[in-house]
Short mmCIF file of N, CA and C in Angstrom, two decimals:
data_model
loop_
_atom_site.label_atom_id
_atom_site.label_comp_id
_atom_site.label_asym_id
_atom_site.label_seq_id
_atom_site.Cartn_x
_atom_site.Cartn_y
_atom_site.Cartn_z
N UNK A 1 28.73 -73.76 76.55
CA UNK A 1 28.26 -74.98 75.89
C UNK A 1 29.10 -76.20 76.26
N UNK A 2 30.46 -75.89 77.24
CA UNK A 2 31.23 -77.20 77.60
C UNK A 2 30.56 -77.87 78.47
N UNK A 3 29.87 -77.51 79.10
CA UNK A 3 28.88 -78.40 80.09
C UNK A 3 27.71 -79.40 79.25
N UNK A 4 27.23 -78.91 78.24
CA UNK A 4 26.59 -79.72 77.27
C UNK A 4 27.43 -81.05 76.71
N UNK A 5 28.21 -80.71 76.54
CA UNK A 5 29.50 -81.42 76.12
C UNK A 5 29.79 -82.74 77.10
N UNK A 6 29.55 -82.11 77.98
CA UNK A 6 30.06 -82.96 79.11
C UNK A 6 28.76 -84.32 79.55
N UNK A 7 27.93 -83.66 80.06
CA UNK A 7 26.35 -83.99 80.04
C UNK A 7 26.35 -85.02 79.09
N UNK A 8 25.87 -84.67 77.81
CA UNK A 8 25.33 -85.71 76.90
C UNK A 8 25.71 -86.90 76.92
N UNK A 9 26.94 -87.15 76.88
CA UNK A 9 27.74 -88.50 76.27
C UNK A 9 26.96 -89.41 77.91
N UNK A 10 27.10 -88.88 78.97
CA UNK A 10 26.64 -89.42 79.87
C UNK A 10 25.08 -90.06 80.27
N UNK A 11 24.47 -88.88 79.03
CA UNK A 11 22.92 -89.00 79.17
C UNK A 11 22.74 -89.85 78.16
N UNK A 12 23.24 -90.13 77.22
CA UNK A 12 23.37 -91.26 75.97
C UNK A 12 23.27 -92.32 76.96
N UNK A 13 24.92 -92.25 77.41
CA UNK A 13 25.02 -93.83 78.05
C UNK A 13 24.05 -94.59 79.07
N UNK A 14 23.38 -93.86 80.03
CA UNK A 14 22.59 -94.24 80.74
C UNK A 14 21.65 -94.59 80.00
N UNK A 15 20.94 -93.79 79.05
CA UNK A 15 19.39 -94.19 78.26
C UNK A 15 19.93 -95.48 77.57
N UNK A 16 21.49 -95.77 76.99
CA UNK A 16 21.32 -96.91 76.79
C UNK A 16 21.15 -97.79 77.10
N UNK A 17 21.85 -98.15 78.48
CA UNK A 17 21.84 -98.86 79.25
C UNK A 17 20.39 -99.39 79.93
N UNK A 18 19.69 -98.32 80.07
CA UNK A 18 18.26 -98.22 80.88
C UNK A 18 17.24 -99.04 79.49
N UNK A 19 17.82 -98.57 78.62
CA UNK A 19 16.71 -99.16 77.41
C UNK A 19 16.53 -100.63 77.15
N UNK A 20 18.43 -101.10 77.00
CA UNK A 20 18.75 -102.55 77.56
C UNK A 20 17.93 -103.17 78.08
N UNK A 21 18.08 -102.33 79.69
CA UNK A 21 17.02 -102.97 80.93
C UNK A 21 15.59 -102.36 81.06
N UNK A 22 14.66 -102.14 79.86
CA UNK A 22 13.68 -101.31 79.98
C UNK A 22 12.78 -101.74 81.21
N UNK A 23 12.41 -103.49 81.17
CA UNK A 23 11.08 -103.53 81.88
C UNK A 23 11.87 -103.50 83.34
N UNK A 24 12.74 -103.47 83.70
CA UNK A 24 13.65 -103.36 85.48
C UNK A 24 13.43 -102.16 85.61
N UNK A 25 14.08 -100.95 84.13
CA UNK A 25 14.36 -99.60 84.60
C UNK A 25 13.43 -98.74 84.10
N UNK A 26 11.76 -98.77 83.58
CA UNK A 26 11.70 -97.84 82.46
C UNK A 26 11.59 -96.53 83.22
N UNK A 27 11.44 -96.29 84.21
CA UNK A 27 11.49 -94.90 85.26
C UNK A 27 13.09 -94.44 84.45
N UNK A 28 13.78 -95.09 84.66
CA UNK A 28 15.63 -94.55 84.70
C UNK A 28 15.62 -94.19 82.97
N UNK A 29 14.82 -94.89 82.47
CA UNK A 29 15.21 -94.62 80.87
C UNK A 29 14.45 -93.39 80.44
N UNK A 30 13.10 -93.45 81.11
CA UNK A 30 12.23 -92.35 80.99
C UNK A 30 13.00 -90.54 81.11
N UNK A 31 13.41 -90.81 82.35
CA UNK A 31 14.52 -89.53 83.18
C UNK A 31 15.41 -89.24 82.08
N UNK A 32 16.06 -90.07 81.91
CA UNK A 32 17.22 -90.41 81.03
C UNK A 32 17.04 -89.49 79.61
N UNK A 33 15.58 -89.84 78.68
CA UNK A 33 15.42 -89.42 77.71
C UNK A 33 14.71 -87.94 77.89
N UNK A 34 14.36 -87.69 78.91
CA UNK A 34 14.28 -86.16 79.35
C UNK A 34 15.63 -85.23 79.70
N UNK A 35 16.33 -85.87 80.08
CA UNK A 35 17.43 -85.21 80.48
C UNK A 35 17.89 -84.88 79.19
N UNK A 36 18.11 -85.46 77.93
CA UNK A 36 18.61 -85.45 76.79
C UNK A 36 18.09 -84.59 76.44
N UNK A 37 16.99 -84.89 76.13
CA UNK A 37 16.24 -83.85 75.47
C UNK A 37 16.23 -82.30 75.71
N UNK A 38 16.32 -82.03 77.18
CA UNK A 38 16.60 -80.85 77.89
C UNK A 38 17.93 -80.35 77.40
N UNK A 39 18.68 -81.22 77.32
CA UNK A 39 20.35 -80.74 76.66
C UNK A 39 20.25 -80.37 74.86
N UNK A 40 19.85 -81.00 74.74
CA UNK A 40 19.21 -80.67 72.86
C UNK A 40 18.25 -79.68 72.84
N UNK A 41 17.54 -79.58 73.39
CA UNK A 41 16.50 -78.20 73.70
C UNK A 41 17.12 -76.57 73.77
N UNK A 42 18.21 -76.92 75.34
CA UNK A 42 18.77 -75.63 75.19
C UNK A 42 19.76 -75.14 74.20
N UNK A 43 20.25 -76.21 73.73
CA UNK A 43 21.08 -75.75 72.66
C UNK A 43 20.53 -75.41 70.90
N UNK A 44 18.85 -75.75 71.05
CA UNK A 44 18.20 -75.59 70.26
C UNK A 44 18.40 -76.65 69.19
N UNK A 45 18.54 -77.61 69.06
CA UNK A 45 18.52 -78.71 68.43
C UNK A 45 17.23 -79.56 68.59
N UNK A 46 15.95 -78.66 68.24
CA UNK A 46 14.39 -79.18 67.86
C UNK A 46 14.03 -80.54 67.88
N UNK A 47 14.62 -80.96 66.75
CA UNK A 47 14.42 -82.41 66.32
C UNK A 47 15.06 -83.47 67.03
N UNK A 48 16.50 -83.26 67.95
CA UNK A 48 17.14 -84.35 68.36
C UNK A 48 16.03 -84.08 70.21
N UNK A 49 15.91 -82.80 70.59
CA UNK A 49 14.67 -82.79 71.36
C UNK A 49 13.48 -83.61 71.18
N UNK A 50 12.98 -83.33 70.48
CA UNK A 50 11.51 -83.89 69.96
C UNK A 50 11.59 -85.34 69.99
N UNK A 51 12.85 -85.86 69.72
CA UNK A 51 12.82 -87.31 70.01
C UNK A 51 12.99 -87.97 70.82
N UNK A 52 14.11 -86.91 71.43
CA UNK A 52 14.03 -87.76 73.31
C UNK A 52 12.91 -87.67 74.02
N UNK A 53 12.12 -86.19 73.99
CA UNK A 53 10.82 -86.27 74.66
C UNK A 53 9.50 -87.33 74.05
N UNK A 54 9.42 -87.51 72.87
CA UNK A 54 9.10 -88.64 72.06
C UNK A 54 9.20 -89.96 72.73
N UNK A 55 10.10 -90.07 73.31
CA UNK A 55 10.43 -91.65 73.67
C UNK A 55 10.42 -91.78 75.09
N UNK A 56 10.54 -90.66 75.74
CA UNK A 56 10.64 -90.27 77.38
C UNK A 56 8.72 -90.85 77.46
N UNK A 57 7.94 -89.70 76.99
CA UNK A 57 6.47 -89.74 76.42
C UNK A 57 5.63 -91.35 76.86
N UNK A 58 6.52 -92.03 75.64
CA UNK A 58 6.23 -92.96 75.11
C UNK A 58 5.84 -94.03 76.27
N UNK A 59 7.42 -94.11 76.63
CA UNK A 59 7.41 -95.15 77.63
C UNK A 59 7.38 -94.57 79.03
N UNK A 60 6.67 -93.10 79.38
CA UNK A 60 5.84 -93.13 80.65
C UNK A 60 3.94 -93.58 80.51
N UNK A 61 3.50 -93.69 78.83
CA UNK A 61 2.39 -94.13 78.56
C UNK A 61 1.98 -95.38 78.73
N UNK A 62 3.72 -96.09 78.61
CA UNK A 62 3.39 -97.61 78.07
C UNK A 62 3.70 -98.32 80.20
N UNK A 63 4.17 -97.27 80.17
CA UNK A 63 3.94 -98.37 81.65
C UNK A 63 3.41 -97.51 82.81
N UNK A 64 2.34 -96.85 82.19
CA UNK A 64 1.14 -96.26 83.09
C UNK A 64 1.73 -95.22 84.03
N UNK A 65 2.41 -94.32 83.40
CA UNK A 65 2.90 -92.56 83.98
C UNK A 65 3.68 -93.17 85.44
N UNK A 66 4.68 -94.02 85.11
CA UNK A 66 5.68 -94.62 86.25
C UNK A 66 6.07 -93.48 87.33
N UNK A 67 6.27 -91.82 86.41
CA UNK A 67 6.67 -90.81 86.97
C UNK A 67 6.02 -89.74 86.76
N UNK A 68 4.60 -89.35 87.40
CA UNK A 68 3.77 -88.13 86.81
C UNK A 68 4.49 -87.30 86.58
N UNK A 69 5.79 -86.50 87.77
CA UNK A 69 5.81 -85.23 87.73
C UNK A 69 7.11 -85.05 86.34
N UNK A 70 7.72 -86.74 85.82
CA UNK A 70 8.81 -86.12 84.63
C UNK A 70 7.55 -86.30 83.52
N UNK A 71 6.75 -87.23 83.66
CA UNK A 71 6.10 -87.32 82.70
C UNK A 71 5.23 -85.72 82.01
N UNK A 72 4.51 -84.66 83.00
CA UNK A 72 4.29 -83.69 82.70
C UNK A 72 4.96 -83.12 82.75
N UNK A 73 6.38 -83.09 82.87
CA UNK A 73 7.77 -82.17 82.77
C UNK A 73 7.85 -82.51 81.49
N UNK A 74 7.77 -83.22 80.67
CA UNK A 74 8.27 -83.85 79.10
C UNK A 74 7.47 -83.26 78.16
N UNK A 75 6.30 -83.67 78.74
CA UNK A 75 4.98 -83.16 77.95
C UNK A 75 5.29 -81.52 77.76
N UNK A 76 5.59 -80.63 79.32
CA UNK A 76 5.52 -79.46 78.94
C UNK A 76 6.21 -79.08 78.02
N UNK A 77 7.74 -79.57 78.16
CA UNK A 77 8.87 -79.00 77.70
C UNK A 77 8.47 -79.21 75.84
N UNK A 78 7.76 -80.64 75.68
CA UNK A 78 7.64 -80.95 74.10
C UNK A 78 6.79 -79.51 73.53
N UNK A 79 5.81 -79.06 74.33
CA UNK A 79 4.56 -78.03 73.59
C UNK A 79 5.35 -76.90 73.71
N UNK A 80 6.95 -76.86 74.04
CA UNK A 80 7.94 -75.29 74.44
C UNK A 80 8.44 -75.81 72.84
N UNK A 81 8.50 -76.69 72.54
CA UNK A 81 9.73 -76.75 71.28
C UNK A 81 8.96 -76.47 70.09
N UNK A 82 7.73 -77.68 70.07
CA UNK A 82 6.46 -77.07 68.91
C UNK A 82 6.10 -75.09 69.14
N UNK A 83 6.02 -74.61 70.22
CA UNK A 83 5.92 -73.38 70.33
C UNK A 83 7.35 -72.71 69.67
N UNK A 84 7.74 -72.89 70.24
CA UNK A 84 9.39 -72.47 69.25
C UNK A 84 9.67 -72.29 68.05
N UNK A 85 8.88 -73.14 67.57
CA UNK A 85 9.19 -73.61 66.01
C UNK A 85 7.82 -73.23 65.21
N UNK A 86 6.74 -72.65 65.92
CA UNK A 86 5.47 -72.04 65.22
C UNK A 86 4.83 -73.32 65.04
N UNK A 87 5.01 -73.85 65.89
CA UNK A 87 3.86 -75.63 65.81
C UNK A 87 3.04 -75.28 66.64
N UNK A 88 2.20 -74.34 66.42
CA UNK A 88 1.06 -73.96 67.72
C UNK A 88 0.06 -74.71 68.13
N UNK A 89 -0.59 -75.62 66.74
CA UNK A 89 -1.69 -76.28 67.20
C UNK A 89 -0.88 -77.72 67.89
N UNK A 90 0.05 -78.50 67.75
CA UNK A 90 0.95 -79.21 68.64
C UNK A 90 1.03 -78.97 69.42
N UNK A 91 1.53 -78.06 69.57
CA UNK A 91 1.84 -77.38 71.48
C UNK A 91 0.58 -77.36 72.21
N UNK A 92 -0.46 -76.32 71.46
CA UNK A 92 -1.38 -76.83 72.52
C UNK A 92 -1.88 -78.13 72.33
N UNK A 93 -2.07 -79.05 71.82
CA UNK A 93 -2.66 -80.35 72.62
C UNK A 93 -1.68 -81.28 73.19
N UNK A 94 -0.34 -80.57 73.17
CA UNK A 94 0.33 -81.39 74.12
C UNK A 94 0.31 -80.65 75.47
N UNK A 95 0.11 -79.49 75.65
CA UNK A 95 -0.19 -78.55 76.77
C UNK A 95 -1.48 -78.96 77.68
N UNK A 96 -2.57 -79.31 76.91
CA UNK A 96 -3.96 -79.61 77.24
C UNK A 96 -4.07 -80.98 77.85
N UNK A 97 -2.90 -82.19 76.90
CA UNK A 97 -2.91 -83.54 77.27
C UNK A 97 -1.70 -83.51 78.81
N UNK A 98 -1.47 -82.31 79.13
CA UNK A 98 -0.58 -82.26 80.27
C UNK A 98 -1.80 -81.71 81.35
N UNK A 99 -2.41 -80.73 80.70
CA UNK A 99 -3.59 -80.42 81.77
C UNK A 99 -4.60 -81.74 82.32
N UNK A 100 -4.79 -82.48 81.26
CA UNK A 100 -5.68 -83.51 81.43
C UNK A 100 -5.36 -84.62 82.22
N UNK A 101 -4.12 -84.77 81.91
CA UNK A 101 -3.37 -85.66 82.98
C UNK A 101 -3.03 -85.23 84.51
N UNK A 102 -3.29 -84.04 84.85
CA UNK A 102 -3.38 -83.92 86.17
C UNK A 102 -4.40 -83.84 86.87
N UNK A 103 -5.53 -83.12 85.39
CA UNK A 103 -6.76 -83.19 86.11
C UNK A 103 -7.59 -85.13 86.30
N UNK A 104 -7.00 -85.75 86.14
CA UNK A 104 -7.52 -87.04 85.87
C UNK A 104 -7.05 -87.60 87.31
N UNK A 105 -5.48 -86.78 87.86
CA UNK A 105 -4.76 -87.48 88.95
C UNK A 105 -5.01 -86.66 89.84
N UNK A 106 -6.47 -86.08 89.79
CA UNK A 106 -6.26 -84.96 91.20
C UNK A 106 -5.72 -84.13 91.53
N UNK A 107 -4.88 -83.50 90.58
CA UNK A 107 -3.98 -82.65 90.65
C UNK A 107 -4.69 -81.21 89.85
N UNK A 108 -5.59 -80.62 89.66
CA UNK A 108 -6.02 -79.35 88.88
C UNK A 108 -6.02 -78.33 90.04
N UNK A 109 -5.78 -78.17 91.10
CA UNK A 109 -5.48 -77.50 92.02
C UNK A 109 -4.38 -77.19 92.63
N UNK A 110 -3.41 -77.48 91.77
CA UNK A 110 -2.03 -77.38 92.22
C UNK A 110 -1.07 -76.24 91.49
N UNK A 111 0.28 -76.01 91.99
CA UNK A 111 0.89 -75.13 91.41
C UNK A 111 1.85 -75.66 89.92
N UNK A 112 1.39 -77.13 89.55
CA UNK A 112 1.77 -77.53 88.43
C UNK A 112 0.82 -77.35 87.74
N UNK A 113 -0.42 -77.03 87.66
CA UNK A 113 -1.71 -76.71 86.96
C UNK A 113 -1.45 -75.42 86.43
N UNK A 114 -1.44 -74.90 87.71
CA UNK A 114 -1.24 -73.46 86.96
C UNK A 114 -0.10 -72.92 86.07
N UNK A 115 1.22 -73.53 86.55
CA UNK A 115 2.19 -73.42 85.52
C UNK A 115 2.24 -73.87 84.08
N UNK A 116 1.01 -74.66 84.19
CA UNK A 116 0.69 -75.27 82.66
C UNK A 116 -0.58 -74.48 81.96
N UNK A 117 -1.00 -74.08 83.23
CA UNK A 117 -2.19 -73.01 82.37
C UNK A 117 -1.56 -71.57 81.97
N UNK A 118 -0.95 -71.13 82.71
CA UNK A 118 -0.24 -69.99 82.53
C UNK A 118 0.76 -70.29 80.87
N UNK A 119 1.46 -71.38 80.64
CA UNK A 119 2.00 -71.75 79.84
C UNK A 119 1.27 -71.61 78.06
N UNK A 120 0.27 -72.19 78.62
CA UNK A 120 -1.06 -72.38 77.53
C UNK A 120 -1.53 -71.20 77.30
N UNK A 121 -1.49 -70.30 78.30
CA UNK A 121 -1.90 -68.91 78.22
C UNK A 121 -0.74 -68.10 77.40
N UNK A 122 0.27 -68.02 77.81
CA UNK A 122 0.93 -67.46 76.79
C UNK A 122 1.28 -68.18 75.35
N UNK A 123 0.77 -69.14 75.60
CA UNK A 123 0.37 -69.77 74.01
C UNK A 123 -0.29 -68.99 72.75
N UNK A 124 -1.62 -69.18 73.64
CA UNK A 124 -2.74 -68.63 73.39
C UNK A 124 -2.54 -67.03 73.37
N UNK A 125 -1.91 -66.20 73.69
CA UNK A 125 -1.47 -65.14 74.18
C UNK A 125 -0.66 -64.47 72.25
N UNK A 126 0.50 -65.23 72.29
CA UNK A 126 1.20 -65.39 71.14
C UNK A 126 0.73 -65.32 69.80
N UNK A 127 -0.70 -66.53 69.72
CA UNK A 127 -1.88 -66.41 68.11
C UNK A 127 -2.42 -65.75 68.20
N UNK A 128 -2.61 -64.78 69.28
CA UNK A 128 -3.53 -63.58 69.21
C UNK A 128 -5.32 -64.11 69.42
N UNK A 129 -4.93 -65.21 70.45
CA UNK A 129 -6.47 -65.47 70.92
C UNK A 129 -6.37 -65.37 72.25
N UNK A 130 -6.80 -63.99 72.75
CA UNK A 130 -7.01 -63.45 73.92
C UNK A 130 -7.95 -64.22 74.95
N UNK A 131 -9.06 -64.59 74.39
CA UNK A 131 -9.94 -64.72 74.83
C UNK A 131 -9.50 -66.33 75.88
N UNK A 132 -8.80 -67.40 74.84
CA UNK A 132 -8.44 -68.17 75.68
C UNK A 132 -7.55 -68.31 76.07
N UNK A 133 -6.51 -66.67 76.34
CA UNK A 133 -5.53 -66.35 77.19
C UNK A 133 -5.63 -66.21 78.36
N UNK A 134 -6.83 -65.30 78.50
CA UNK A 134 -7.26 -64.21 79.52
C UNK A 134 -8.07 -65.63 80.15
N UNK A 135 -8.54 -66.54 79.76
CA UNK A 135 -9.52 -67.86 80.77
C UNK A 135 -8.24 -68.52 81.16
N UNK A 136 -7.06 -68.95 80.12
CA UNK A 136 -5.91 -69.65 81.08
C UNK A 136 -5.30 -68.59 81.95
N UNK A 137 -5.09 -67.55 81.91
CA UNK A 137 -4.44 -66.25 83.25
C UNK A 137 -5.64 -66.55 84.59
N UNK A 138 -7.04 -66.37 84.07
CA UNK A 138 -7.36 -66.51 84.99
C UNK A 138 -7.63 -68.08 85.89
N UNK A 139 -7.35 -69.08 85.01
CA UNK A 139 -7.24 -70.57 86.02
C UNK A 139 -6.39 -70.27 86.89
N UNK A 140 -4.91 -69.73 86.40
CA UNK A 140 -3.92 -69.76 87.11
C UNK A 140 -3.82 -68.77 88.39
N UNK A 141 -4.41 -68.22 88.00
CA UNK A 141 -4.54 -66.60 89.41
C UNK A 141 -5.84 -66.97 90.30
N UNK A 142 -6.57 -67.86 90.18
CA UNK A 142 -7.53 -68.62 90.80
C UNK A 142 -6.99 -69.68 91.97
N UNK A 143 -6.13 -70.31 90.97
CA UNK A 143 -5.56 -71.36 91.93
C UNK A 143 -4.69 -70.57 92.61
N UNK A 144 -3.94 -70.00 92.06
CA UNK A 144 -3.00 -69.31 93.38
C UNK A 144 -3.35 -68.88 94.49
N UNK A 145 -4.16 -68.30 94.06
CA UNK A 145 -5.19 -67.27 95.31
C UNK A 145 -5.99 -68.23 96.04
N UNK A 146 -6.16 -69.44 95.85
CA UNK A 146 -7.07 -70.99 96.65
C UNK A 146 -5.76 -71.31 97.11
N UNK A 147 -4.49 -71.47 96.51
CA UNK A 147 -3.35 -72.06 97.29
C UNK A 147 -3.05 -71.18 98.60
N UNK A 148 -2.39 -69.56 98.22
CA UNK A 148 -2.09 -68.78 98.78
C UNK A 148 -2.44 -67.41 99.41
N UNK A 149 -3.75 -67.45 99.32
CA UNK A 149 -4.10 -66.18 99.80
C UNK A 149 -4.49 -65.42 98.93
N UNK A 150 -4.95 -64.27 99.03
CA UNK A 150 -5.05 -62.85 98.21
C UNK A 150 -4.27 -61.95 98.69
N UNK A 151 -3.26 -62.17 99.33
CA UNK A 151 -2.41 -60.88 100.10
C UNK A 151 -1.47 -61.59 100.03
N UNK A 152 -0.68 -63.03 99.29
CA UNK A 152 0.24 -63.66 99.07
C UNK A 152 1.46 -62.87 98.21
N UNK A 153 2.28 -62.62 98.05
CA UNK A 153 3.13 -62.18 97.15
C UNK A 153 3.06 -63.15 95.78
N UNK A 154 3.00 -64.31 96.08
CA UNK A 154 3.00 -65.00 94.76
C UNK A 154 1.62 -64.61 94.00
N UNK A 155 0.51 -64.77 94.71
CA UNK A 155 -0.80 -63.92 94.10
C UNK A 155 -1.15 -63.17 93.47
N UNK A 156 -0.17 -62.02 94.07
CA UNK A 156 0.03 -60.50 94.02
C UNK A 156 0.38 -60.71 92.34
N UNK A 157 1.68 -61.31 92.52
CA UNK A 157 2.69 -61.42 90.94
C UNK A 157 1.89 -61.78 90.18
N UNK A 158 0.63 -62.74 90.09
CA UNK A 158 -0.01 -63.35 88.89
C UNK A 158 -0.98 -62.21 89.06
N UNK A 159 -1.32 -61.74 89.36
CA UNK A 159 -2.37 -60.51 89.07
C UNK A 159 -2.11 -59.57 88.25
N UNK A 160 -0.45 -59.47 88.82
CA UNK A 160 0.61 -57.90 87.93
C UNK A 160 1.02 -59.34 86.29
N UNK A 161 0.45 -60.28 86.86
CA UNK A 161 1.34 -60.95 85.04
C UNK A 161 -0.18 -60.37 84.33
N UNK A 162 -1.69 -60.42 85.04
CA UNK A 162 -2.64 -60.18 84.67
C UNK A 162 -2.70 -58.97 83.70
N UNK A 163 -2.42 -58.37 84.30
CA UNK A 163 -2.38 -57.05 84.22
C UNK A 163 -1.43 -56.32 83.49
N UNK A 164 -0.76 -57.21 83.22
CA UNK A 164 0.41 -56.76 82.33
C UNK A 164 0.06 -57.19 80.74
N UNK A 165 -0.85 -58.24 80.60
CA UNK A 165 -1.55 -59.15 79.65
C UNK A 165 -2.59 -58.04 79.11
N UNK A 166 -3.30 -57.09 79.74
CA UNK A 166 -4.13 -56.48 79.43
C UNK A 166 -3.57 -55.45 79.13
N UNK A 167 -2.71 -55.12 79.69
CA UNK A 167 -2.06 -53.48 79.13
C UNK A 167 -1.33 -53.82 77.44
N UNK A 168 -0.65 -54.86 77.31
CA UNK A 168 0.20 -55.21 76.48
C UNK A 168 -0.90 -55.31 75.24
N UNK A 169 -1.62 -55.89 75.30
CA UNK A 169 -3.32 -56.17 74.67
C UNK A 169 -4.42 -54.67 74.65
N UNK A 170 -3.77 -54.07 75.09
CA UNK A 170 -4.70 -52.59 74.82
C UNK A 170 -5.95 -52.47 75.74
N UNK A 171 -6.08 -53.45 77.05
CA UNK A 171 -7.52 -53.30 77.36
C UNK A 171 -6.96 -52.84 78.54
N UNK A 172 -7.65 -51.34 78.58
CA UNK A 172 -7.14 -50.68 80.04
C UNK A 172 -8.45 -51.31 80.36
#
């Protein structure tokens, strides 16, 4: 945890600084309040999370997703903490408003799609609604297999996560 230690005071100072200079930096403040949040996250501190991604969120909305890929990095990480904490219906529509945002940027064919469907899937996986587990497993093992092949090793693996979903779930 001395590395946390170390980290923060640094990730403070920059977001302050960046906040100062919002309309020069809001990319740097954005980063900034993700990085925090990521440090409050692993150490399980929910709420001081929830607020950096809160404000990371905020001001990639307010000046038109400056940074898609932290901006759906924030988003994901926020629907990991509501999941954490049994905030299920939170998580997923912050999971969904991460899907939507890529599918809007051309991006639903990518391997950030699927990491967010797969995500949503074990969401969904968790309340014991299979049904829109087994449709997010299969977005994600779709796209893989359009990215990489059917004889891909990465392919291969989302088939055996498939399949591991169904055994765990009782459906030989």
């Amino acid at each position: 945890k001395k590395e946390y230690k170390l980290a923060e005071p640094l990730f403070i100072k920059v977001a302050e600084f960046t906040k100062k200079n919002l309309k020069k930096h809001p990319f740097y403040y954005s980063v900034s309040c993700t990085n925090l949040g990521n440090i409050y996250y692993y150490q399980k501190k929910y709420l001081e999370a929830e607020s950096s991604y809160l404000k990371a969120i905020e001001i990639e909305e307010k000046y038109s997703n400056s940074d898609l890929s932290n901006y759906r990095s924030t988003l994901n990480n926020l629907a990991h903490i509501y999941r954490e904490q049994e905030r299920y219906s939170e998580s997923e529509k912050v999971f969904i408003k991460a899907l939507d945002l890529l599918k809007k940027n051309d991006q639903s064919n990518t391997l950030n799609y699927a990491f967010l469907s797969n995500n949503l899937a074990l969401l969904f996986e968790e309340q014991g609604k299979f049904f829109e587990a087994e449709e997010n497993f299969f977005k994600k093992n779709e796209i893989e297999k359009n990215l990489f092949g059917d004889k891909d090793p990465r392919y291969l693996e989302s088939l055996n996560y498939l399949g591991e979903f169904y055994y765990t779930n009782n459906k030989y």
